[in-house]
CSV table of C-alpha atoms in Angstrom, one decimal:
chain,number,residue,atom,x,y,z
A,1,MET,CA,1.0,-6.3,31.9
A,2,THR,CA,-0.1,-3.3,33.7
A,3,SER,CA,-3.3,-3.4,35.6
A,4,GLY,CA,-5.8,-0.7,35.2
A,5,HIS,CA,-7.8,0.8,38.1
A,6,VAL,CA,-10.9,3.2,37.9
A,7,PHE,CA,-11.6,5.8,40.8
A,8,ILE,CA,-14.8,7.5,39.6
A,9,ALA,CA,-17.9,9.4,40.7
A,10,THR,CA,-21.4,9.1,39.3
A,11,SER,CA,-24.7,10.8,40.1
A,12,LEU,CA,-27.3,8.4,41.9
A,13,ASP,CA,-28.7,7.6,38.5
A,14,GLY,CA,-25.1,6.5,37.0
A,15,PHE,CA,-24.1,9.5,35.2
A,16,ILE,CA,-20.4,10.8,35.2
A,17,ALA,CA,-21.0,14.1,33.7
A,18,ARG,CA,-24.1,16.4,32.5
A,19,PRO,CA,-25.0,16.1,28.5
A,20,ASP,CA,-22.6,18.5,28.0
A,21,GLY,CA,-19.7,17.1,29.9
A,22,ALA,CA,-20.2,19.4,32.8
A,23,LEU,CA,-18.9,18.5,36.3
A,24,ASP,CA,-20.6,20.9,38.3
A,25,TRP,CA,-22.7,18.6,40.1
A,26,LEU,CA,-19.7,17.2,42.1
A,27,PRO,CA,-19.1,18.3,45.6
A,28,GLN,CA,-16.2,21.0,45.6
A,29,GLY,CA,-12.7,20.1,47.2
A,30,GLY,CA,-12.4,20.5,50.7
A,31,ALA,CA,-11.0,18.8,54.0
A,32,GLU,CA,-12.2,15.1,52.7
A,33,ASP,CA,-10.5,13.8,49.6
A,34,TYR,CA,-12.8,10.5,49.8
A,35,GLY,CA,-9.7,8.4,49.6
A,36,TYR,CA,-8.3,9.7,46.5
A,37,ALA,CA,-4.9,10.4,48.0
A,38,ASP,CA,-4.4,7.0,49.1
A,39,PHE,CA,-5.7,5.4,45.8
A,40,ILE,CA,-3.5,7.7,43.5
A,41,ALA,CA,-0.3,7.2,45.8
A,42,ARG,CA,-0.5,3.2,44.8
A,43,MET,CA,-0.6,4.3,40.9
A,44,ASP,CA,2.4,4.6,38.6
A,45,GLY,CA,0.5,7.0,36.2
A,46,ILE,CA,-2.8,8.1,34.8
A,47,VAL,CA,-4.6,7.2,31.5
A,48,MET,CA,-7.4,9.3,30.2
A,49,GLY,CA,-9.4,10.1,27.3
A,50,ARG,CA,-9.2,13.4,25.2
A,51,ALA,CA,-12.3,14.7,26.9
A,52,SER,CA,-11.3,14.1,30.2
A,53,TYR,CA,-7.9,15.7,29.5
A,54,GLU,CA,-9.4,18.5,27.8
A,55,THR,CA,-11.8,19.2,31.1
A,56,VAL,CA,-8.7,18.7,33.2
A,57,ARG,CA,-7.0,21.6,31.1
A,58,GLY,CA,-9.9,23.8,31.7
A,59,PHE,CA,-9.1,23.7,35.6
A,60,GLY,CA,-6.2,26.0,35.3
A,61,ASP,CA,-2.9,24.7,36.3
A,62,TRP,CA,-1.8,21.2,35.5
A,63,PRO,CA,-2.8,19.2,38.6
A,64,TYR,CA,-0.8,16.0,38.0
A,65,GLU,CA,2.9,15.0,39.0
A,66,LEU,CA,2.3,11.3,37.7
A,67,PRO,CA,3.1,10.8,34.1
A,68,VAL,CA,-0.6,11.1,32.3
A,69,ILE,CA,-1.3,9.2,29.1
A,70,VAL,CA,-3.9,10.7,26.9
A,71,LEU,CA,-5.6,8.6,24.4
A,72,SER,CA,-6.5,10.6,21.4
A,73,HIS,CA,-7.2,10.0,17.6
A,74,THR,CA,-7.5,14.0,17.1
A,75,LEU,CA,-4.7,15.5,19.3
A,76,PRO,CA,-1.0,15.5,17.8
A,77,PRO,CA,0.8,12.5,19.4
A,78,GLY,CA,3.7,13.1,21.8
A,79,PRO,CA,4.4,15.2,25.0
A,80,VAL,CA,2.2,17.9,25.9
A,81,GLU,CA,4.1,21.1,26.8
A,82,GLY,CA,3.8,22.3,30.4
A,83,THR,CA,2.1,19.0,31.6
A,84,THR,CA,3.2,15.6,32.4
A,85,ALA,CA,1.0,14.4,29.6
A,86,GLU,CA,1.8,12.4,26.5
A,87,VAL,CA,-0.7,11.9,23.8
A,88,LEU,CA,-1.0,8.3,22.3
A,89,SER,CA,-3.5,6.7,19.8
A,90,ALA,CA,-3.5,3.0,20.3
A,91,PRO,CA,-5.7,0.3,21.6
A,92,PRO,CA,-6.0,-0.4,25.1
A,93,GLU,CA,-3.7,-3.8,25.0
A,94,GLN,CA,-0.9,-1.9,23.0
A,95,VAL,CA,-1.2,1.0,25.7
A,96,MET,CA,-1.1,-1.1,28.8
A,97,ALA,CA,2.0,-3.1,26.9
A,98,GLU,CA,3.7,0.1,26.1
A,99,LEU,CA,3.2,1.3,30.1
A,100,ALA,CA,4.6,-2.1,31.1
A,101,SER,CA,7.5,-1.6,29.0
A,102,ARG,CA,8.2,1.8,31.0
A,103,GLY,CA,7.9,0.0,34.3
A,104,TRP,CA,4.2,0.8,35.3
A,105,GLU,CA,2.5,-1.8,37.2
A,106,ARG,CA,-0.8,0.2,38.1
A,107,ALA,CA,-2.5,2.7,36.1
A,108,TYR,CA,-5.4,4.9,37.1
A,109,VAL,CA,-7.8,4.6,34.1
A,110,ASP,CA,-10.1,7.8,33.6
A,111,GLY,CA,-13.0,8.9,31.4
A,112,GLY,CA,-16.1,7.0,30.4
A,113,ALA,CA,-15.2,5.7,27.1
A,114,VAL,CA,-11.6,4.7,28.1
A,115,ILE,CA,-12.8,2.9,31.3
A,116,ARG,CA,-15.4,0.9,29.0
A,117,ASP,CA,-12.7,0.1,26.2
A,118,PHE,CA,-10.2,-1.0,29.1
A,119,LEU,CA,-13.0,-3.0,30.8
A,120,ALA,CA,-14.1,-4.6,27.6
A,121,ALA,CA,-10.5,-5.5,26.8
A,122,GLY,CA,-9.9,-7.0,30.2
A,123,LEU,CA,-7.8,-4.5,31.6
A,124,ILE,CA,-9.4,-3.2,34.6
A,125,GLU,CA,-8.5,-4.9,37.9
A,126,GLU,CA,-10.6,-2.6,40.1
A,127,ILE,CA,-13.2,0.1,40.3
A,128,VAL,CA,-13.5,2.5,43.2
A,129,LEU,CA,-16.9,3.9,42.6
A,130,THR,CA,-18.3,6.8,44.4
A,131,ARG,CA,-21.9,7.7,44.1
A,132,VAL,CA,-22.9,11.3,44.8
A,133,PRO,CA,-26.6,11.6,46.3
A,134,VAL,CA,-27.7,13.8,43.0
A,135,LEU,CA,-30.0,12.8,40.4
A,136,LEU,CA,-29.2,14.4,37.0
A,137,GLY,CA,-31.7,12.5,34.8
A,138,ALA,CA,-29.6,12.7,31.8
A,139,GLY,CA,-25.9,12.7,31.1
A,140,LEU,CA,-22.8,10.7,30.0
A,141,PRO,CA,-23.3,7.3,31.7
A,142,LEU,CA,-20.3,5.3,33.0
A,143,PHE,CA,-21.5,1.9,31.7
A,144,GLY,CA,-23.1,0.8,28.5
A,145,ALA,CA,-24.8,-2.3,27.0
A,146,LEU,CA,-23.3,-5.8,27.8
A,147,ASP,CA,-23.5,-9.1,25.9
A,148,GLY,CA,-23.8,-10.9,29.3
A,149,ASP,CA,-23.5,-10.3,33.1
A,150,LEU,CA,-20.3,-9.1,34.3
A,151,THR,CA,-20.4,-10.2,38.2
A,152,LEU,CA,-18.0,-7.9,40.2
A,153,THR,CA,-16.6,-8.8,43.8
A,154,HIS,CA,-17.4,-6.5,46.3
A,155,GLU,CA,-14.3,-5.7,48.7
A,156,ALA,CA,-15.8,-2.9,50.8
A,157,THR,CA,-18.1,0.2,50.9
A,158,ARG,CA,-17.9,3.3,53.1
A,159,SER,CA,-19.7,6.3,53.5
A,160,TRP,CA,-19.3,10.1,54.5
A,161,PRO,CA,-21.6,12.7,56.4
A,162,SER,CA,-22.1,14.6,53.1
A,163,GLY,CA,-24.1,11.3,51.7
A,164,LEU,CA,-21.5,10.2,49.5
A,165,VAL,CA,-21.1,6.2,49.4
A,166,GLN,CA,-18.0,4.6,47.7
A,167,SER,CA,-17.7,1.1,46.9
A,168,ARG,CA,-14.8,-0.9,45.8
A,169,TYR,CA,-15.1,-3.9,43.6
A,170,LEU,CA,-12.6,-6.4,41.8
A,171,VAL,CA,-13.1,-7.1,38.1
A,172,PRO,CA,-12.7,-10.7,37.0
A,173,GLU,CA,-11.3,-11.2,33.7
A,174,PRO,CA,-13.9,-10.2,31.3
A,175,ARG,CA,-12.6,-11.2,28.0
A,176,GLY,CA,-15.3,-12.3,25.5
A,177,ILE,CA,-18.1,-10.7,27.8
A,178,LEU,CA,-18.0,-7.1,26.7
A,179,PRO,CA,-17.4,-6.9,22.9
A,180,GLU,CA,-20.1,-4.4,22.1
A,181,MET,CA,-18.6,-1.8,24.6
A,182,GLN,CA,-15.3,-1.4,22.6
A,183,GLY,CA,-15.2,1.5,20.6
A,184,SER,CA,-17.7,3.3,22.7
């Protein structure tokens, strides 16, 4: 089965976006990619939700060379013209089985609800979490309620002069621990 890997930034208070989905609080691109290039080089493709896809489309030119699977119940299924994206509507286990049949070994999983659903299904192997030194006070959280503790294994932490702090965690198989998170 294809393994899921997360690379995401949160505000210090745990939000991945403002309540309206805006990402204007994230540091602008510059000389430092905060490990993204090394991370993405290990991936066979990207799985993201509709909201993440629409945010990326708003940036202008399509930024990905890797294949992208957009999970949506509202967008028409199939390839998206002018991109490397394809829209699918399927549960996480079915998506990963399909990707495995295409030869994918590792998928970058992006988008709050998609991350929560894949985590609940036991399909996330690694989380690279970058904390940005800003408090938003409200927004879209990365994580939600759990039925029990999910203890992650810390692999490494590093920081940058800008104040960003990034930690890499391995995720144990959480099957049966997170059922309330599915369908978020």
